[in-house]
């Protein structure tokens, strides 16, 4: 549905004004965004499987998903044009998830992480999501209970 939401204005504008070059360029751009979305979703799901045996790591990893989602939803609430799902069009977020996956994969390849190693990973994720973390994700005092996500409450 998000793809259709982005294609309809492009089709309306370019077909109505008979601008095939603009249509082709717009479709190429949408294709690139689609593949960014797929790659990000794939990394987020792969990380869940990778961390799945360790609840602390799994919990920290899922906060990357929520960070991507919350940022996307906030952009929508502010009236921005629909961007890529999960903020896949935001290079810093995409790179943060990629880097975090490499770190998670490296940690899990060594066997079951110790409590100290898991704690270091959680702290690393907490720091990495900080620029987009308006919901207090991974804040120990929230005890994994988040009262809002996209809406910024005063």
Tab-separated table of C-alpha atoms in Angstrom:
chain	number	residue	atom	x	y	z
A	1	UNK	CA	0.000	0.000	0.000
A	2	UNK	CA	2.818	2.401	0.724
A	3	UNK	CA	4.183	1.793	-2.754
A	4	UNK	CA	0.815	2.557	-4.309
A	5	UNK	CA	0.550	5.672	-2.167
A	6	UNK	CA	3.812	6.908	-3.673
A	7	UNK	CA	3.035	5.840	-7.242
A	8	UNK	CA	-0.409	7.411	-7.617
A	9	UNK	CA	0.803	11.063	-7.507
A	10	UNK	CA	3.644	10.213	-9.899
A	11	UNK	CA	1.276	8.554	-12.359
A	12	UNK	CA	-1.286	11.341	-12.126
A	13	UNK	CA	1.288	14.051	-12.693
A	14	UNK	CA	3.272	12.433	-15.488
A	15	UNK	CA	0.466	10.790	-17.431
A	16	UNK	CA	-1.786	13.849	-17.275
A	17	UNK	CA	1.014	16.075	-18.553
A	18	UNK	CA	2.361	13.421	-20.973
A	19	UNK	CA	5.859	13.352	-19.462
A	20	UNK	CA	7.186	9.830	-20.087
A	21	UNK	CA	10.796	10.686	-19.119
A	22	UNK	CA	9.687	12.013	-15.740
A	23	UNK	CA	7.564	8.893	-15.254
A	24	UNK	CA	10.495	6.615	-16.070
A	25	UNK	CA	12.809	8.509	-13.697
A	26	UNK	CA	10.179	8.433	-10.961
A	27	UNK	CA	9.674	4.696	-11.393
A	28	UNK	CA	13.429	4.113	-11.192
A	29	UNK	CA	13.555	6.139	-7.988
A	30	UNK	CA	10.662	4.130	-6.521
A	31	UNK	CA	12.409	0.905	-7.498
A	32	UNK	CA	15.557	1.975	-5.645
A	33	UNK	CA	13.510	2.883	-2.570
A	34	UNK	CA	11.689	-0.457	-2.752
A	35	UNK	CA	14.991	-2.334	-2.658
A	36	UNK	CA	16.192	-0.197	0.267
A	37	UNK	CA	13.014	-1.152	2.111
A	38	UNK	CA	13.520	-4.846	1.367
A	39	UNK	CA	17.125	-4.748	2.513
A	40	UNK	CA	16.245	-3.004	5.765
A	41	UNK	CA	13.356	-5.364	6.505
A	42	UNK	CA	15.613	-8.323	5.739
A	43	UNK	CA	18.272	-7.071	8.181
A	44	UNK	CA	15.727	-6.414	10.908
A	45	UNK	CA	14.198	-9.889	10.546
A	46	UNK	CA	17.599	-11.581	10.283
A	47	UNK	CA	18.666	-9.818	13.472
A	48	UNK	CA	15.596	-11.163	15.269
A	49	UNK	CA	16.543	-14.691	14.274
A	50	UNK	CA	20.187	-14.077	15.187
A	51	UNK	CA	19.351	-12.702	18.638
A	52	UNK	CA	16.354	-14.950	19.250
A	53	UNK	CA	18.047	-17.314	21.680
A	54	UNK	CA	18.933	-14.503	24.067
A	55	UNK	CA	15.983	-12.433	25.286
A	56	UNK	CA	18.121	-9.420	26.251
A	57	UNK	CA	19.719	-9.269	22.806
A	58	UNK	CA	16.395	-9.894	21.102
A	59	UNK	CA	14.749	-7.111	23.084
A	60	UNK	CA	17.544	-4.678	22.238
A	61	UNK	CA	17.421	-5.685	18.586
A	62	UNK	CA	13.671	-5.097	18.324
A	63	UNK	CA	14.259	-1.527	19.472
A	64	UNK	CA	15.922	-0.910	16.100
A	65	UNK	CA	12.646	-1.845	14.425
A	66	UNK	CA	10.708	0.470	16.735
A	67	UNK	CA	13.202	3.278	16.141
A	68	UNK	CA	12.719	2.957	12.377
A	69	UNK	CA	8.949	2.796	12.729
A	70	UNK	CA	8.620	5.687	15.146
A	71	UNK	CA	10.780	7.950	13.001
A	72	UNK	CA	8.714	7.040	9.922
A	73	UNK	CA	5.458	7.703	11.769
A	74	UNK	CA	6.709	11.021	13.137
A	75	UNK	CA	7.631	12.163	9.654
A	76	UNK	CA	4.135	11.263	8.467
A	77	UNK	CA	2.498	13.068	11.393
A	78	UNK	CA	4.508	16.185	10.535
A	79	UNK	CA	3.044	16.117	7.031
A	80	UNK	CA	6.149	14.934	5.159
A	81	UNK	CA	5.593	13.100	1.901
A	82	UNK	CA	5.430	9.361	2.430
A	83	UNK	CA	8.980	8.146	2.529
A	84	UNK	CA	10.275	4.619	2.552
A	85	UNK	CA	8.740	2.179	4.995
A	86	UNK	CA	10.701	1.922	8.245
A	87	UNK	CA	12.633	5.049	7.217
A	88	UNK	CA	14.689	3.011	4.776
A	89	UNK	CA	15.284	6.220	2.826
A	90	UNK	CA	17.108	7.728	5.820
A	91	UNK	CA	20.769	6.885	5.207
A	92	UNK	CA	21.888	7.348	8.852
A	93	UNK	CA	19.187	4.952	10.105
A	94	UNK	CA	19.934	2.393	7.399
A	95	UNK	CA	23.661	2.530	8.140
A	96	UNK	CA	23.022	2.285	11.895
A	97	UNK	CA	20.994	-0.905	11.391
A	98	UNK	CA	23.634	-2.373	9.067
A	99	UNK	CA	26.434	-1.628	11.545
A	100	UNK	CA	24.377	-3.003	14.423
A	101	UNK	CA	23.638	-6.207	12.524
A	102	UNK	CA	27.342	-6.751	11.864
A	103	UNK	CA	28.021	-6.253	15.577
A	104	UNK	CA	25.205	-8.607	16.588
A	105	UNK	CA	26.344	-11.247	14.116
A	106	UNK	CA	29.924	-11.012	15.351
A	107	UNK	CA	28.812	-11.288	18.967
A	108	UNK	CA	26.598	-14.316	18.322
A	109	UNK	CA	29.202	-16.148	16.205
A	110	UNK	CA	31.389	-16.391	19.305
A	111	UNK	CA	28.762	-18.547	21.030
A	112	UNK	CA	26.313	-17.568	23.728
A	113	UNK	CA	27.163	-14.046	24.868
A	114	UNK	CA	27.904	-13.513	28.530
A	115	UNK	CA	25.735	-11.166	30.564
A	116	UNK	CA	28.468	-8.557	30.347
A	117	UNK	CA	28.703	-8.879	26.543
A	118	UNK	CA	24.919	-8.637	26.199
A	119	UNK	CA	24.938	-5.569	28.447
A	120	UNK	CA	27.593	-3.923	26.298
A	121	UNK	CA	25.578	-4.653	23.166
A	122	UNK	CA	22.431	-3.199	24.734
A	123	UNK	CA	24.300	-0.057	25.746
A	124	UNK	CA	25.711	0.252	22.236
A	125	UNK	CA	22.191	0.005	20.744
A	126	UNK	CA	20.905	2.525	23.303
A	127	UNK	CA	23.562	5.002	22.133
A	128	UNK	CA	22.997	4.323	18.443
A	129	UNK	CA	19.238	4.895	18.535
A	130	UNK	CA	19.543	8.018	20.680
A	131	UNK	CA	19.180	10.559	17.810
A	132	UNK	CA	15.716	9.164	16.956
A	133	UNK	CA	14.604	7.853	20.346
A	134	UNK	CA	11.692	10.052	21.402
A	135	UNK	CA	9.857	7.202	23.171
A	136	UNK	CA	12.507	6.267	25.732
A	137	UNK	CA	13.311	2.933	24.104
A	138	UNK	CA	15.750	0.861	26.175
A	139	UNK	CA	15.516	3.287	29.082
A	140	UNK	CA	15.794	0.994	32.131
A	141	UNK	CA	13.316	3.035	34.158
A	142	UNK	CA	10.612	2.353	31.534
A	143	UNK	CA	10.887	-1.417	32.164
A	144	UNK	CA	9.979	-2.140	28.528
A	145	UNK	CA	6.682	-0.266	28.886
A	146	UNK	CA	6.260	2.550	26.382
A	147	UNK	CA	3.256	4.805	26.703
A	148	UNK	CA	3.566	6.341	23.277
A	149	UNK	CA	5.603	5.916	20.181
A	150	UNK	CA	5.151	8.290	17.257
A	151	UNK	CA	3.149	10.950	19.021
A	152	UNK	CA	5.357	13.412	20.832
A	153	UNK	CA	3.517	14.099	24.063
A	154	UNK	CA	4.188	17.158	26.202
